[in-house]
PDB file of N, CA and C in Angstrom:
ATOM      1  N   ILE A 102      27.071 163.504 103.296  1.00 96.00           N
ATOM      2  CA  ILE A 102      25.910 163.725 103.416  1.00 96.00           C
ATOM      3  C   ILE A 102      25.237 164.527 101.797  1.00 96.00           C
ATOM      4  N   ALA A 103      24.017 163.293 101.577  1.00 97.00           N
ATOM      5  CA  ALA A 103      23.416 163.557 100.707  1.00 97.00           C
ATOM      6  C   ALA A 103      21.722 163.534 100.580  1.00 97.00           C
ATOM      7  N   THR A 104      21.164 164.023  99.890  1.00 97.00           N
ATOM      8  CA  THR A 104      19.537 163.601  99.842  1.00 97.00           C
ATOM      9  C   THR A 104      19.193 162.433  99.037  1.00 97.00           C
ATOM     10  N   ASP A 105      18.479 161.622  99.544  1.00 96.00           N
ATOM     11  CA  ASP A 105      18.109 160.578  99.404  1.00 96.00           C
ATOM     12  C   ASP A 105      17.224 160.186  97.565  1.00 96.00           C
ATOM     13  N   VAL A 106      17.567 160.842  97.081  1.00 94.00           N
ATOM     14  CA  VAL A 106      17.106 160.875  95.646  1.00 94.00           C
ATOM     15  C   VAL A 106      17.810 160.378  94.571  1.00 94.00           C
ATOM     16  N   ALA A 107      17.354 159.586  93.669  1.00 91.00           N
ATOM     17  CA  ALA A 107      17.987 158.947  92.550  1.00 91.00           C
ATOM     18  C   ALA A 107      19.374 159.306  92.371  1.00 91.00           C
ATOM     19  N   GLY A 108      19.807 157.880  92.465  1.00 93.00           N
ATOM     20  CA  GLY A 108      21.587 158.236  91.932  1.00 93.00           C
ATOM     21  C   GLY A 108      22.154 158.134  92.927  1.00 93.00           C
ATOM     22  N   ASN A 109      22.092 158.567  93.990  1.00 96.00           N
ATOM     23  CA  ASN A 109      23.006 158.782  95.120  1.00 96.00           C
ATOM     24  C   ASN A 109      23.067 157.721  96.296  1.00 96.00           C
ATOM     25  N   LYS A 110      22.147 156.495  95.770  1.00 93.00           N
ATOM     26  CA  LYS A 110      21.822 155.556  96.562  1.00 93.00           C
ATOM     27  C   LYS A 110      23.027 154.736  96.195  1.00 93.00           C
ATOM     28  N   GLU A 111      23.587 154.596  94.810  1.00 92.00           N
ATOM     29  CA  GLU A 111      24.812 153.917  93.938  1.00 92.00           C
ATOM     30  C   GLU A 111      26.282 154.558  94.868  1.00 92.00           C
ATOM     31  N   ILE A 112      26.358 155.723  95.491  1.00 95.00           N
ATOM     32  CA  ILE A 112      27.511 156.099  95.450  1.00 95.00           C
ATOM     33  C   ILE A 112      27.649 156.283  97.067  1.00 95.00           C
ATOM     34  N   VAL A 113      26.520 156.982  97.818  1.00 97.00           N
ATOM     35  CA  VAL A 113      26.432 157.256  99.384  1.00 97.00           C
ATOM     36  C   VAL A 113      25.545 155.446  99.607  1.00 97.00           C
ATOM     37  N   HIS A 114      26.315 154.913 100.588  1.00 96.00           N
ATOM     38  CA  HIS A 114      25.694 153.664 101.238  1.00 96.00           C
ATOM     39  C   HIS A 114      25.548 154.107 102.866  1.00 96.00           C
ATOM     40  N   ASP A 115      23.945 154.423 103.030  1.00 96.00           N
ATOM     41  CA  ASP A 115      23.902 155.031 104.251  1.00 96.00           C
ATOM     42  C   ASP A 115      24.560 154.234 105.506  1.00 96.00           C
ATOM     43  N   GLY A 116      24.788 155.304 106.313  1.00 95.00           N
ATOM     44  CA  GLY A 116      25.188 154.851 107.445  1.00 95.00           C
ATOM     45  C   GLY A 116      27.041 154.214 107.375  1.00 95.00           C
ATOM     46  N   PHE A 117      27.579 153.970 106.484  1.00 96.00           N
ATOM     47  CA  PHE A 117      28.522 153.464 105.755  1.00 96.00           C
ATOM     48  C   PHE A 117      30.005 154.642 105.334  1.00 96.00           C
ATOM     49  N   ASN A 118      29.478 154.983 104.299  1.00 97.00           N
ATOM     50  CA  ASN A 118      30.351 156.385 103.667  1.00 97.00           C
ATOM     51  C   ASN A 118      29.323 157.518 103.812  1.00 97.00           C
ATOM     52  N   GLY A 119      28.471 157.720 104.208  1.00 97.00           N
ATOM     53  CA  GLY A 119      28.031 158.741 104.328  1.00 97.00           C
ATOM     54  C   GLY A 119      26.455 159.039 104.987  1.00 97.00           C
ATOM     55  N   ASN A 120      25.728 159.711 104.400  1.00 97.00           N
ATOM     56  CA  ASN A 120      24.399 159.586 104.913  1.00 97.00           C
ATOM     57  C   ASN A 120      23.292 160.220 103.916  1.00 97.00           C
ATOM     58  N   LEU A 121      22.011 159.644 104.040  1.00 98.00           N
ATOM     59  CA  LEU A 121      21.101 159.863 102.539  1.00 98.00           C
ATOM     60  C   LEU A 121      20.224 160.292 104.025  1.00 98.00           C
ATOM     61  N   ILE A 122      19.742 161.484 103.227  1.00 98.00           N
ATOM     62  CA  ILE A 122      18.566 162.527 103.940  1.00 98.00           C
ATOM     63  C   ILE A 122      17.163 162.871 103.361  1.00 98.00           C
ATOM     64  N   ALA A 123      16.270 163.242 103.934  1.00 97.00           N
ATOM     65  CA  ALA A 123      14.669 163.144 103.204  1.00 97.00           C
ATOM     66  C   ALA A 123      15.429 164.562 102.564  1.00 97.00           C
ATOM     67  N   VAL A 124      14.766 165.230 101.213  1.00 95.00           N
ATOM     68  CA  VAL A 124      14.376 166.332 100.894  1.00 95.00           C
ATOM     69  C   VAL A 124      14.685 167.193 101.630  1.00 95.00           C
ATOM     70  N   GLU A 125      14.994 168.300 101.821  1.00 95.00           N
ATOM     71  CA  GLU A 125      14.306 169.372 102.588  1.00 95.00           C
ATOM     72  C   GLU A 125      14.466 169.270 104.362  1.00 95.00           C
ATOM     73  N   ASP A 126      15.038 168.104 104.686  1.00 97.00           N
ATOM     74  CA  ASP A 126      15.261 167.468 106.077  1.00 97.00           C
ATOM     75  C   ASP A 126      16.608 168.472 107.039  1.00 97.00           C
ATOM     76  N   PHE A 127      15.991 169.703 107.436  1.00 97.00           N
ATOM     77  CA  PHE A 127      17.545 170.208 107.373  1.00 97.00           C
ATOM     78  C   PHE A 127      17.844 170.244 108.833  1.00 97.00           C
ATOM     79  N   ALA A 128      16.997 169.583 110.093  1.00 98.00           N
ATOM     80  CA  ALA A 128      17.714 169.052 111.236  1.00 98.00           C
ATOM     81  C   ALA A 128      18.332 167.804 111.024  1.00 98.00           C
ATOM     82  N   ALA A 129      18.037 166.887 109.828  1.00 98.00           N
ATOM     83  CA  ALA A 129      18.955 165.341 110.315  1.00 98.00           C
ATOM     84  C   ALA A 129      20.670 166.088 109.476  1.00 98.00           C
ATOM     85  N   LEU A 130      19.997 167.365 108.676  1.00 98.00           N
ATOM     86  CA  LEU A 130      21.765 167.844 107.894  1.00 98.00           C
ATOM     87  C   LEU A 130      22.507 168.374 108.877  1.00 98.00           C
ATOM     88  N   ALA A 131      21.461 169.017 109.652  1.00 98.00           N
ATOM     89  CA  ALA A 131      22.061 169.586 111.209  1.00 98.00           C
ATOM     90  C   ALA A 131      22.977 168.591 112.037  1.00 98.00           C
ATOM     91  N   ALA A 132      22.224 167.561 112.362  1.00 97.00           N
ATOM     92  CA  ALA A 132      22.785 166.599 112.972  1.00 97.00           C
ATOM     93  C   ALA A 132      23.681 166.082 112.467  1.00 97.00           C
ATOM     94  N   HIS A 133      23.764 165.180 111.249  1.00 97.00           N
ATOM     95  CA  HIS A 133      25.275 164.536 110.615  1.00 97.00           C
ATOM     96  C   HIS A 133      26.320 165.771 111.025  1.00 97.00           C
ATOM     97  N   ILE A 134      26.103 166.710 110.394  1.00 97.00           N
ATOM     98  CA  ILE A 134      26.880 167.743 110.404  1.00 97.00           C
ATOM     99  C   ILE A 134      27.635 167.243 111.697  1.00 97.00           C
ATOM    100  N   THR A 135      27.049 167.911 112.623  1.00 97.00           N
ATOM    101  CA  THR A 135      27.265 167.853 114.098  1.00 97.00           C
ATOM    102  C   THR A 135      28.102 166.574 114.483  1.00 97.00           C
ATOM    103  N   ASP A 136      27.352 165.606 114.446  1.00 96.00           N
ATOM    104  CA  ASP A 136      27.934 164.118 114.242  1.00 96.00           C
ATOM    105  C   ASP A 136      29.405 164.140 113.835  1.00 96.00           C
ATOM    106  N   TYR A 137      29.482 164.375 112.731  1.00 96.00           N
ATOM    107  CA  TYR A 137      30.795 164.336 111.975  1.00 96.00           C
ATOM    108  C   TYR A 137      31.647 165.028 112.421  1.00 96.00           C
ATOM    109  N   TYR A 138      31.355 166.030 112.645  1.00 95.00           N
ATOM    110  CA  TYR A 138      32.381 167.026 113.611  1.00 95.00           C
ATOM    111  C   TYR A 138      32.872 166.560 114.589  1.00 95.00           C
ATOM    112  N   VAL A 139      31.882 165.802 115.209  1.00 96.00           N
ATOM    113  CA  VAL A 139      31.729 166.395 117.325  1.00 96.00           C
ATOM    114  C   VAL A 139      32.771 164.919 117.471  1.00 96.00           C
ATOM    115  N   ASN A 140      32.343 163.895 116.126  1.00 96.00           N
ATOM    116  CA  ASN A 140      32.761 162.690 116.726  1.00 96.00           C
ATOM    117  C   ASN A 140      33.934 162.060 115.600  1.00 96.00           C
ATOM    118  N   ASN A 141      34.661 163.368 115.142  1.00 96.00           N
ATOM    119  CA  ASN A 141      35.516 163.178 114.074  1.00 96.00           C
ATOM    120  C   ASN A 141      35.337 161.952 113.073  1.00 96.00           C
ATOM    121  N   LYS A 142      34.251 161.885 112.493  1.00 96.00           N
ATOM    122  CA  LYS A 142      33.682 160.655 111.559  1.00 96.00           C
ATOM    123  C   LYS A 142      34.624 160.892 110.006  1.00 96.00           C
ATOM    124  N   LEU A 143      35.326 162.116 109.613  1.00 94.00           N
ATOM    125  CA  LEU A 143      35.615 162.435 107.931  1.00 94.00           C
ATOM    126  C   LEU A 143      36.740 161.187 108.006  1.00 94.00           C
ATOM    127  N   GLU A 144      37.562 161.035 108.553  1.00 95.00           N
ATOM    128  CA  GLU A 144      38.555 160.223 108.101  1.00 95.00           C
ATOM    129  C   GLU A 144      38.018 158.854 108.050  1.00 95.00           C
ATOM    130  N   LEU A 145      37.265 158.440 108.538  1.00 96.00           N
ATOM    131  CA  LEU A 145      37.079 157.163 108.467  1.00 96.00           C
ATOM    132  C   LEU A 145      35.621 156.912 106.966  1.00 96.00           C
ATOM    133  N   LEU A 146      35.282 157.924 106.888  1.00 96.00           N
ATOM    134  CA  LEU A 146      34.137 158.512 106.120  1.00 96.00           C
ATOM    135  C   LEU A 146      34.928 158.274 104.570  1.00 96.00           C
ATOM    136  N   SER A 147      35.813 159.047 104.465  1.00 96.00           N
ATOM    137  CA  SER A 147      36.624 159.302 103.455  1.00 96.00           C
ATOM    138  C   SER A 147      37.128 157.794 103.331  1.00 96.00           C
ATOM    139  N   ALA A 148      38.003 157.325 104.091  1.00 97.00           N
ATOM    140  CA  ALA A 148      38.452 155.835 103.859  1.00 97.00           C
ATOM    141  C   ALA A 148      37.456 154.940 103.202  1.00 97.00           C
ATOM    142  N   GLN A 149      35.829 154.565 103.646  1.00 97.00           N
ATOM    143  CA  GLN A 149      34.789 153.816 103.195  1.00 97.00           C
ATOM    144  C   GLN A 149      34.258 154.189 101.741  1.00 97.00           C
ATOM    145  N   SER A 150      34.448 155.583 102.076  1.00 97.00           N
ATOM    146  CA  SER A 150      33.896 155.561 100.104  1.00 97.00           C
ATOM    147  C   SER A 150      35.272 155.750  99.308  1.00 97.00           C
ATOM    148  N   LYS A 151      35.981 155.663  99.665  1.00 97.00           N
ATOM    149  CA  LYS A 151      37.523 155.281  98.809  1.00 97.00           C
ATOM    150  C   LYS A 151      36.755 153.881  98.581  1.00 97.00           C
ATOM    151  N   GLU A 152      36.521 152.852  99.485  1.00 96.00           N
ATOM    152  CA  GLU A 152      36.365 151.156  99.375  1.00 96.00           C
ATOM    153  C   GLU A 152      35.317 151.093  98.599  1.00 96.00           C
ATOM    154  N   VAL A 153      33.804 152.221  98.654  1.00 96.00           N
ATOM    155  CA  VAL A 153      32.672 152.072  97.398  1.00 96.00           C
ATOM    156  C   VAL A 153      33.343 152.498  96.072  1.00 96.00           C
ATOM    157  N   TYR A 154      34.828 153.110  95.868  1.00 96.00           N
ATOM    158  CA  TYR A 154      34.553 153.761  94.605  1.00 96.00           C
ATOM    159  C   TYR A 154      35.360 152.567  94.056  1.00 96.00           C
ATOM    160  N   ASN A 155      36.491 152.118  94.759  1.00 95.00           N
ATOM    161  CA  ASN A 155      37.219 150.890  94.148  1.00 95.00           C
ATOM    162  C   ASN A 155      36.427 149.358  94.308  1.00 95.00           C
ATOM    163  N   THR A 156      35.220 149.337  94.313  1.00 94.00           N
ATOM    164  CA  THR A 156      34.166 148.164  94.603  1.00 94.00           C
ATOM    165  C   THR A 156      33.527 148.074  92.954  1.00 94.00           C
ATOM    166  N   TYR A 157      32.988 149.954  93.258  1.00 93.00           N
ATOM    167  CA  TYR A 157      31.780 149.702  92.039  1.00 93.00           C
ATOM    168  C   TYR A 157      32.630 150.649  90.904  1.00 93.00           C
ATOM    169  N   PHE A 158      33.088 151.441  90.942  1.00 94.00           N
ATOM    170  CA  PHE A 158      33.721 152.554  90.600  1.00 94.00           C
ATOM    171  C   PHE A 158      34.365 152.530  89.576  1.00 94.00           C
ATOM    172  N   SER A 159      35.973 152.166  90.207  1.00 96.00           N
ATOM    173  CA  SER A 159      37.630 152.324  89.383  1.00 96.00           C
ATOM    174  C   SER A 159      37.209 152.208  88.125  1.00 96.00           C
ATOM    175  N   TYR A 160      38.186 152.523  87.498  1.00 96.00           N
ATOM    176  CA  TYR A 160      38.226 152.288  85.806  1.00 96.00           C
ATOM    177  C   TYR A 160      38.244 150.753  85.644  1.00 96.00           C
ATOM    178  N   ASP A 161      38.910 150.117  86.384  1.00 95.00           N
ATOM    179  CA  ASP A 161      38.748 148.575  86.334  1.00 95.00           C
ATOM    180  C   ASP A 161      37.509 147.913  86.248  1.00 95.00           C
ATOM    181  N   LYS A 162      36.782 148.468  87.257  1.00 95.00           N
ATOM    182  CA  LYS A 162      35.351 147.613  87.113  1.00 95.00           C
ATOM    183  C   LYS A 162      34.621 148.418  86.031  1.00 95.00           C
ATOM    184  N   ILE A 163      34.953 149.748  85.935  1.00 96.00           N
ATOM    185  CA  ILE A 163      33.243 150.219  84.616  1.00 96.00           C
ATOM    186  C   ILE A 163      34.191 149.608  83.604  1.00 96.00           C
ATOM    187  N   SER A 164      35.508 149.756  83.129  1.00 97.00           N
ATOM    188  CA  SER A 164      35.805 148.981  81.682  1.00 97.00           C
ATOM    189  C   SER A 164      35.416 147.314  81.186  1.00 97.00           C
ATOM    190  N   GLU A 165      35.413 146.470  83.202  1.00 95.00           N
ATOM    191  CA  GLU A 165      34.710 145.624  82.722  1.00 95.00           C
ATOM    192  C   GLU A 165      33.574 145.397  82.377  1.00 95.00           C
ATOM    193  N   GLN A 166      32.627 146.279  83.077  1.00 95.00           N
ATOM    194  CA  GLN A 166      30.950 146.416  82.915  1.00 95.00           C
ATOM    195  C   GLN A 166      31.411 146.548  81.509  1.00 95.00           C
ATOM    196  N   LEU A 167      31.702 147.627  80.905  1.00 96.00           N
ATOM    197  CA  LEU A 167      31.145 148.360  79.279  1.00 96.00           C
ATOM    198  C   LEU A 167      31.361 146.994  78.497  1.00 96.00           C
ATOM    199  N   ASN A 168      32.966 146.465  79.167  1.00 96.00           N
ATOM    200  CA  ASN A 168      33.595 145.289  77.904  1.00 96.00           C
ATOM    201  C   ASN A 168      32.235 144.231  77.245  1.00 96.00           C
ATOM    202  N   TYR A 169      31.863 143.877  78.786  1.00 96.00           N
ATOM    203  CA  TYR A 169      30.495 142.864  79.367  1.00 96.00           C
ATOM    204  C   TYR A 169      29.571 143.518  78.332  1.00 96.00           C
ATOM    205  N   ILE A 170      28.870 144.481  78.442  1.00 95.00           N
ATOM    206  CA  ILE A 170      27.604 145.330  77.567  1.00 95.00           C
ATOM    207  C   ILE A 170      28.500 145.258  76.533  1.00 95.00           C
ATOM    208  N   ILE A 171      29.312 145.775  75.832  1.00 94.00           N
ATOM    209  CA  ILE A 171      29.850 145.890  74.069  1.00 94.00           C
ATOM    210  C   ILE A 171      29.826 144.216  73.526  1.00 94.00           C
ATOM    211  N   ASN A 172      30.186 143.302  74.620  1.00 93.00           N
ATOM    212  CA  ASN A 172      30.539 141.682  74.294  1.00 93.00           C
ATOM    213  C   ASN A 172      29.375 141.213  73.731  1.00 93.00           C
ATOM    214  N   ASP A 173      28.549 141.518  74.590  1.00 93.00           N
ATOM    215  CA  ASP A 173      26.804 140.990  74.922  1.00 93.00           C
ATOM    216  C   ASP A 173      25.883 141.442  73.217  1.00 93.00           C
ATOM    217  N   ALA A 174      25.611 142.794  73.402  1.00 93.00           N
ATOM    218  CA  ALA A 174      25.267 143.588  72.231  1.00 93.00           C
ATOM    219  C   ALA A 174      25.839 143.101  70.969  1.00 93.00           C
ATOM    220  N   VAL A 175      27.018 142.740  70.652  1.00 91.00           N
ATOM    221  CA  VAL A 175      27.874 142.179  69.316  1.00 91.00           C
ATOM    222  C   VAL A 175      27.167 140.367  69.147  1.00 91.00           C
ATOM    223  N   ARG A 176      27.558 139.917  70.553  1.00 90.00           N
ATOM    224  CA  ARG A 176      26.687 138.754  70.438  1.00 90.00           C
ATOM    225  C   ARG A 176      25.558 138.189  69.817  1.00 90.00           C
ATOM    226  N   ASN A 177      24.733 139.207  70.319  1.00 90.00           N
ATOM    227  CA  ASN A 177      23.741 139.241  69.952  1.00 90.00           C
ATOM    228  C   ASN A 177      22.743 140.177  68.538  1.00 90.00           C
ATOM    229  N   SER A 178      24.456 140.581  67.854  1.00 84.00           N
ATOM    230  CA  SER A 178      23.562 141.770  66.827  1.00 84.00           C
ATOM    231  C   SER A 178      22.557 141.046  65.977  1.00 84.00           C
ATOM    232  N   VAL A 179      22.045 141.674  65.413  1.00 75.00           N
ATOM    233  CA  VAL A 179      21.225 140.886  63.956  1.00 75.00           C
ATOM    234  C   VAL A 179      22.404 140.098  63.132  1.00 75.00           C
ATOM    235  N   PHE A 180      23.345 140.686  63.053  1.00 75.00           N
ATOM    236  CA  PHE A 180      24.826 140.539  62.237  1.00 75.00           C
ATOM    237  C   PHE A 180      25.281 139.128  62.384  1.00 75.00           C
ATOM    238  N   ASN A 181      24.916 138.639  63.394  1.00 74.00           N
ATOM    239  CA  ASN A 181      25.475 137.441  64.090  1.00 74.00           C
ATOM    240  C   ASN A 181      24.472 136.255  63.572  1.00 74.00           C
ATOM    241  N   LYS A 182      23.314 136.485  62.988  1.00 68.00           N
ATOM    242  CA  LYS A 182      21.985 135.725  63.207  1.00 68.00           C
ATOM    243  C   LYS A 182      22.115 135.314  61.491  1.00 68.00           C
TER     244      LYS A 182
END
């Protein structure tokens, strides 16, 4: 459960691996905590969070993205013109 502020949407996909709530929406926070407990959702949400991590944030994914950025910067460098 996270507040719906910048950055959290990248990690928490609302309804898939957690829930995003409005800042200071204490009723929604309590409802989600209760839902997780009553419906035993933590194991499922945990597995789905691991899926999000592997898809977007694993070492291999981040390395691939950084290599692309670096190679693009070198290709477009003023020293290559």
